[in-house]
mmCIF file with all atom_site columns, C-alpha atoms in Angstrom:
data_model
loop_
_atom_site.group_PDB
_atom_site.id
_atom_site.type_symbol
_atom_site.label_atom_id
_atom_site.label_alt_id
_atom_site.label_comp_id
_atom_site.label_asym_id
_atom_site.label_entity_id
_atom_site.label_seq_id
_atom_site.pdbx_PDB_ins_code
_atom_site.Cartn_x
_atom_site.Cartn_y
_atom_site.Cartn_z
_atom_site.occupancy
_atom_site.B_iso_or_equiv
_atom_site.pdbx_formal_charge
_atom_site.auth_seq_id
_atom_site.auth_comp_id
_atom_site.auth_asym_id
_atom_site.auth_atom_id
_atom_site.pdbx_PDB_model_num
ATOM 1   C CA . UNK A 1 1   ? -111.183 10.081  70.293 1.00 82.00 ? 250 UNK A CA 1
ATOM 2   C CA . UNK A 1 2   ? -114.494 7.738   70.739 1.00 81.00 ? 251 UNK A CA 1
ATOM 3   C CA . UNK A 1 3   ? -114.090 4.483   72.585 1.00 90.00 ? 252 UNK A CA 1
ATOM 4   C CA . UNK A 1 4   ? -114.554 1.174   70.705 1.00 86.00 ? 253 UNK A CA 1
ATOM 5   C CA . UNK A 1 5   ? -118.345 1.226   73.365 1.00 84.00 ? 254 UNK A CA 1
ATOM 6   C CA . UNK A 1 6   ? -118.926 4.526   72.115 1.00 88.00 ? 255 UNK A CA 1
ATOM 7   C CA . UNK A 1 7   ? -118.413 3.608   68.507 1.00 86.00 ? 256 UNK A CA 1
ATOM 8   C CA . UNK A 1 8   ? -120.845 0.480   68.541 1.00 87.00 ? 257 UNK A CA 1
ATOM 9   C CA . UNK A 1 9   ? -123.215 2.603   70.765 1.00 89.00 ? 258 UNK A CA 1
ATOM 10  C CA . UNK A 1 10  ? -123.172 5.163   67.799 1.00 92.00 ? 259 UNK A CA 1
ATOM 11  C CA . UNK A 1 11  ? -123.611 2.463   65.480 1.00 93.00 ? 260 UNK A CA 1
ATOM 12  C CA . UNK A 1 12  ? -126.570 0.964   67.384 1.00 93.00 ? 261 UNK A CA 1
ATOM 13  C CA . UNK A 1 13  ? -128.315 4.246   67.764 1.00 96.00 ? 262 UNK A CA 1
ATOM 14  C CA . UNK A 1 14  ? -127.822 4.650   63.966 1.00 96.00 ? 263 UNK A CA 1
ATOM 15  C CA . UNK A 1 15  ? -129.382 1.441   62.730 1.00 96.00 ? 264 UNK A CA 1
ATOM 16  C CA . UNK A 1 16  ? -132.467 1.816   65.348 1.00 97.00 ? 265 UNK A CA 1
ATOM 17  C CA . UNK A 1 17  ? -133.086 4.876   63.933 1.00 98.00 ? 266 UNK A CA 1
ATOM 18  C CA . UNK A 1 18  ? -133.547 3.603   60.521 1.00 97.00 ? 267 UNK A CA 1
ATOM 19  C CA . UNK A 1 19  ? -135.614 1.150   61.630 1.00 97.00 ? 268 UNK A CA 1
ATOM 20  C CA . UNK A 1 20  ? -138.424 3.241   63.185 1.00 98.00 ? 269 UNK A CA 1
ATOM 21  C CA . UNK A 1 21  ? -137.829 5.197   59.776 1.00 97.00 ? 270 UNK A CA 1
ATOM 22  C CA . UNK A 1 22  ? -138.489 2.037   57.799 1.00 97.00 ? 271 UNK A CA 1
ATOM 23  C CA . UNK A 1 23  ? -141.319 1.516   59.870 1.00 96.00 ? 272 UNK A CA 1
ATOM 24  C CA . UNK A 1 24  ? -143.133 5.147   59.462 1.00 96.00 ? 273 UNK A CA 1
ATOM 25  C CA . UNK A 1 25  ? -142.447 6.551   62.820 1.00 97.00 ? 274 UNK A CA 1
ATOM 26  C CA . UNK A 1 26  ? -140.472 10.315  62.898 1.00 97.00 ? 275 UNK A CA 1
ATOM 27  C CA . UNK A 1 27  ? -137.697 10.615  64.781 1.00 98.00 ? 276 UNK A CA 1
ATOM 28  C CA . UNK A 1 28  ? -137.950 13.941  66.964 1.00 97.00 ? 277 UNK A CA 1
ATOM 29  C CA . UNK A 1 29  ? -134.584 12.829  69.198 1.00 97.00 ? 278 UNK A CA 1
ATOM 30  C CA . UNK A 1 30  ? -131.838 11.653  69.190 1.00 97.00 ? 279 UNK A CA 1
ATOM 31  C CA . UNK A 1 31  ? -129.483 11.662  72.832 1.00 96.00 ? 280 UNK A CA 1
ATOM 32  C CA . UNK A 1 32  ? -132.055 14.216  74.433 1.00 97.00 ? 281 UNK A CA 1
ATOM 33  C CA . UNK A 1 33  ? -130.970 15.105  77.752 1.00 96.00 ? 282 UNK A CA 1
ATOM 34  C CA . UNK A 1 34  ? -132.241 16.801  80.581 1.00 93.00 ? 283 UNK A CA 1
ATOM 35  C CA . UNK A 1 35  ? -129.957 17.401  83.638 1.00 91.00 ? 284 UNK A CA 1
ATOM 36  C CA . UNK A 1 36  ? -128.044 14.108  84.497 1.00 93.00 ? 285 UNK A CA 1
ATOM 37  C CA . UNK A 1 37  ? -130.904 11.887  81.934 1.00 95.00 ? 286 UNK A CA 1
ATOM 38  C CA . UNK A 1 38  ? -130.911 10.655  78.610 1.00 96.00 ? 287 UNK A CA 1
ATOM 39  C CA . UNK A 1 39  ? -133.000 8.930   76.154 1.00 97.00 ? 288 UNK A CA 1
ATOM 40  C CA . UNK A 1 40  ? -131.413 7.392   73.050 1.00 97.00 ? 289 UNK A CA 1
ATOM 41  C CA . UNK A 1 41  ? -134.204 8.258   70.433 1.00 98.00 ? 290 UNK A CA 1
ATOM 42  C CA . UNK A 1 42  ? -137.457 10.009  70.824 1.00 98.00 ? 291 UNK A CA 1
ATOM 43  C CA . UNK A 1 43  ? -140.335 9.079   67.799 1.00 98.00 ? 292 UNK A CA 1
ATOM 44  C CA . UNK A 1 44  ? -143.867 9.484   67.079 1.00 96.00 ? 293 UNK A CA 1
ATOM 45  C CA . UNK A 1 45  ? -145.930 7.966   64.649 1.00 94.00 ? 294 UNK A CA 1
ATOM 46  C CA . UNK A 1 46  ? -150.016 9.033   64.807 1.00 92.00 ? 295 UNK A CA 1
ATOM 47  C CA . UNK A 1 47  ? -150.834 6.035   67.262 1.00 93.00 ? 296 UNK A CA 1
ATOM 48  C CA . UNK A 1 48  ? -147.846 6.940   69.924 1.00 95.00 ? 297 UNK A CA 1
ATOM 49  C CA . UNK A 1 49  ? -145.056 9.193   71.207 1.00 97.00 ? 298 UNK A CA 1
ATOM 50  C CA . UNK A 1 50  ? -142.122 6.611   72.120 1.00 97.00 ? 299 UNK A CA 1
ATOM 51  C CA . UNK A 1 51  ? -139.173 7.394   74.121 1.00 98.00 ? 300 UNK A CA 1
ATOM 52  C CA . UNK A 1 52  ? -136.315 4.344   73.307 1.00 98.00 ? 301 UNK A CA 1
ATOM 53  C CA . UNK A 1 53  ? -133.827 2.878   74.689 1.00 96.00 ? 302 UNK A CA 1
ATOM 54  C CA . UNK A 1 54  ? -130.839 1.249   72.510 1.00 96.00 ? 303 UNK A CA 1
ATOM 55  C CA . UNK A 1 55  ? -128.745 -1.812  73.637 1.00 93.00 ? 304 UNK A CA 1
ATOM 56  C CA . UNK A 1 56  ? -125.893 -2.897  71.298 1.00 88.00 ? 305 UNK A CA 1
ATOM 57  C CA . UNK A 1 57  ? -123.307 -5.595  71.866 1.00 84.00 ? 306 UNK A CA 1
ATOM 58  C CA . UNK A 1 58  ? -120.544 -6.892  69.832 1.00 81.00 ? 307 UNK A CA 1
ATOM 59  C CA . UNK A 1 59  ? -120.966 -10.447 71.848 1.00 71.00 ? 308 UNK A CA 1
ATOM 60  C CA . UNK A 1 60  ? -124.121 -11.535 74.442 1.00 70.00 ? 309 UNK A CA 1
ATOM 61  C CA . UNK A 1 61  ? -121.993 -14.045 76.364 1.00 63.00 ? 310 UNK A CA 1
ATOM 62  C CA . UNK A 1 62  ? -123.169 -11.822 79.370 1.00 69.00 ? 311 UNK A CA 1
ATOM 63  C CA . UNK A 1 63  ? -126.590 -11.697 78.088 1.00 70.00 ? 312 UNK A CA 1
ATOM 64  C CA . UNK A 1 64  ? -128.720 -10.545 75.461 1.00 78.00 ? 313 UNK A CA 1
ATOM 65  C CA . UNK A 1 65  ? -128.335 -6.388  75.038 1.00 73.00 ? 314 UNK A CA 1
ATOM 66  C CA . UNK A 1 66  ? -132.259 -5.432  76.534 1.00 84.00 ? 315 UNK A CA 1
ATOM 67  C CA . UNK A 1 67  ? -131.238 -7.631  79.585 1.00 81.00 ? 316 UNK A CA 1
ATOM 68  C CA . UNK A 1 68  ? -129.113 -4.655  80.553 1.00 81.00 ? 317 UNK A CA 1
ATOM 69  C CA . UNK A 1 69  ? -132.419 -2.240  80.776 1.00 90.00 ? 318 UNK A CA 1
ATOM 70  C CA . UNK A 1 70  ? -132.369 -2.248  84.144 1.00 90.00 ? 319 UNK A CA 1
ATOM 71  C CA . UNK A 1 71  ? -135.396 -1.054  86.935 1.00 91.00 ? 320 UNK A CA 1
ATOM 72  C CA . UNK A 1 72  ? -133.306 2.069   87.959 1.00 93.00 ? 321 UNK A CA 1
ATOM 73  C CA . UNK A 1 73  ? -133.151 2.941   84.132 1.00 94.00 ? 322 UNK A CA 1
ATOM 74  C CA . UNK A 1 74  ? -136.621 2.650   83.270 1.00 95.00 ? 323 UNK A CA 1
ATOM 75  C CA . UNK A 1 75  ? -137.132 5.063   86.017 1.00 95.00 ? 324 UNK A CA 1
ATOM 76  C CA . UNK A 1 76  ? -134.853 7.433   84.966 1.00 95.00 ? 325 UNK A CA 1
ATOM 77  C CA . UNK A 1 77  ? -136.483 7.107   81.565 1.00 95.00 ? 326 UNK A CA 1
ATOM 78  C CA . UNK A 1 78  ? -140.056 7.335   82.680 1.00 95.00 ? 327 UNK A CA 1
ATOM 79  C CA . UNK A 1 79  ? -138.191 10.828  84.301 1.00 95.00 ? 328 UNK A CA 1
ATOM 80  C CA . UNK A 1 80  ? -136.728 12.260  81.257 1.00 96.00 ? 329 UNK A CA 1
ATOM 81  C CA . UNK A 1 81  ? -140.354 11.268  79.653 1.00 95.00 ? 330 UNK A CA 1
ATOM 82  C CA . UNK A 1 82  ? -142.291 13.134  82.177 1.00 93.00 ? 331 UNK A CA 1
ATOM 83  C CA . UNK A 1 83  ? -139.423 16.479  81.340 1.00 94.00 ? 332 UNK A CA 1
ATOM 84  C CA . UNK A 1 84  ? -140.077 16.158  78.194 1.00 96.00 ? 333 UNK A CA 1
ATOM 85  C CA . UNK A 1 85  ? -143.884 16.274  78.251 1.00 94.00 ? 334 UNK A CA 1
ATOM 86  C CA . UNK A 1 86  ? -144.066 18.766  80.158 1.00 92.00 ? 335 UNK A CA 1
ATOM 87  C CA . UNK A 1 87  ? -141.534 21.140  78.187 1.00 93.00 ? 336 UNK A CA 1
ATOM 88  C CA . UNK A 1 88  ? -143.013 20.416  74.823 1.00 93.00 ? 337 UNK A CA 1
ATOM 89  C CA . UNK A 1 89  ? -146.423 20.536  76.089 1.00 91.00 ? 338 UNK A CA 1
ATOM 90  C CA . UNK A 1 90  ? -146.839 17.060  74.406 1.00 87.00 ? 339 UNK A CA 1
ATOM 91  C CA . UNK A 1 91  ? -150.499 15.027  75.582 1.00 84.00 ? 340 UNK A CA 1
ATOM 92  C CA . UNK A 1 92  ? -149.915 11.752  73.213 1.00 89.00 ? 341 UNK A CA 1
ATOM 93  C CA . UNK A 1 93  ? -150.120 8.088   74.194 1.00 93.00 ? 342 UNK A CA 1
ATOM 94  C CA . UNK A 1 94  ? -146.823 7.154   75.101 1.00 95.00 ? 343 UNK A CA 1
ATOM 95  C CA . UNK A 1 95  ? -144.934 3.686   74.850 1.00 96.00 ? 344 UNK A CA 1
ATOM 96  C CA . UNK A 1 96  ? -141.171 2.756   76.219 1.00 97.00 ? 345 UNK A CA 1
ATOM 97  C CA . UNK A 1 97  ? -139.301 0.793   73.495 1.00 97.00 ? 346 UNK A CA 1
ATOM 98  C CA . UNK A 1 98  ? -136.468 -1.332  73.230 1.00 96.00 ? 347 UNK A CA 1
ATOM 99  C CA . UNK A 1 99  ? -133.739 -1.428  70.509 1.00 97.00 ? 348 UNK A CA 1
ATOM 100 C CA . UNK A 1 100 ? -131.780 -4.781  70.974 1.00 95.00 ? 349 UNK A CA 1
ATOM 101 C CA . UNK A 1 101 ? -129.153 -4.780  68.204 1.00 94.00 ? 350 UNK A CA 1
ATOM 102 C CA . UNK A 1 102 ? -126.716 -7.261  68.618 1.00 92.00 ? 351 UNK A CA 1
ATOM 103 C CA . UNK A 1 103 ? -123.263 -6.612  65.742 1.00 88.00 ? 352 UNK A CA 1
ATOM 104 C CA . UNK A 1 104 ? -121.452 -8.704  64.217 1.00 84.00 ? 353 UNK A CA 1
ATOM 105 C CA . UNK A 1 105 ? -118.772 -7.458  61.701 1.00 81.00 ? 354 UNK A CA 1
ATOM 106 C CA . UNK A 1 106 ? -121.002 -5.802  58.929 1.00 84.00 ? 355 UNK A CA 1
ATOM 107 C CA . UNK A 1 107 ? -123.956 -8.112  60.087 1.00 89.00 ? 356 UNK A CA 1
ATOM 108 C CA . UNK A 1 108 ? -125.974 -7.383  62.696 1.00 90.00 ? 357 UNK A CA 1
ATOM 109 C CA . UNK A 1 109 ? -129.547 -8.911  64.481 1.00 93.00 ? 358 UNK A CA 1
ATOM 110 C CA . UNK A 1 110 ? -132.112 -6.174  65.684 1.00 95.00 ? 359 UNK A CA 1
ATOM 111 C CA . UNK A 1 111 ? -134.762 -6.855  67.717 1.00 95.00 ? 360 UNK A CA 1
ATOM 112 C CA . UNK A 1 112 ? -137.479 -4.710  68.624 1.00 97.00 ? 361 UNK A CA 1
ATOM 113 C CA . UNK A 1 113 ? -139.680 -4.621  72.148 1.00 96.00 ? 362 UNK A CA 1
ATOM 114 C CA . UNK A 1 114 ? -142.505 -2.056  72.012 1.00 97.00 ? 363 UNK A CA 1
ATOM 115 C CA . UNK A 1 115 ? -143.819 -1.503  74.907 1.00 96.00 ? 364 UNK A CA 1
ATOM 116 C CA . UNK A 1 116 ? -141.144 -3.351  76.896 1.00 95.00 ? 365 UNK A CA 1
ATOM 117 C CA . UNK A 1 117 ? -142.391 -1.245  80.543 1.00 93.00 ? 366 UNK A CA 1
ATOM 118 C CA . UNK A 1 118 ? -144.713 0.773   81.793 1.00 89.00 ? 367 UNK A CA 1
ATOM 119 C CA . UNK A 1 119 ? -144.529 3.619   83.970 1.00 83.00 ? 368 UNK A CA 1
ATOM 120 C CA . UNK A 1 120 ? -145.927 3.107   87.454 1.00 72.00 ? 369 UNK A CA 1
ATOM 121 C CA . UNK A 1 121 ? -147.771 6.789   87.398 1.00 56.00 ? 370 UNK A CA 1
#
């Protein structure tokens, strides 16, 4: 049985999805791991190859969602980017997004940060 986190996460993932689909970009990924790392969606478009990460809250009392990106998971990200390169023999420009989707109900307010960080190669 999925926790009421796991069910908004879901959710989250879902609508920022269908946003880089509204928006012309493929979506290759979705939860690709690679040993103990994760990336929420993986999507190209002819310009970029973007590894994202999704943030959803039912409330931002603590903060707003993309607050919670924190430096120790945009390394693990840049990680898991690097993996994946290097397994799919990918050479495209690559940018780290940010899905900030904040629910309410039925409603909901997305927000989207390309390019939020870049890798310190």
């Amino acid at each position: 049985m999925k926790t009421e986190k796991q069910i908004i996460g879901k959710k989250g993932e879902d609508l920022a999805a269908e946003f880089y689909r509204q928006n012309n970009f493929a979506i290759l990924e979705r939860n690709w791991k690679c040993y103990h790392l994760e990336v929420d969606l993986i999507a190209m478009n002819e310009e970029y190859l973007i590894f994202c990460e999704v943030k959803t809250r039912s409330y931002t009392a603590f903060g707003e969602p993309e607050t919670f990106v924190t430096p120790q998971k945009q390394k693990n990200l840049i990680r898991a980017a690097n993996m994946y390169l290097t397994r799919r023999n990918i050479s495209k420009e690559v940018r780290f997004d940010i899905i900030s989707i904040v629910l309410c109900g039925q409603e909901y307010q997305i927000q989207h940060i390309p390019n939020a960080f870049q890798p310190k190669w």
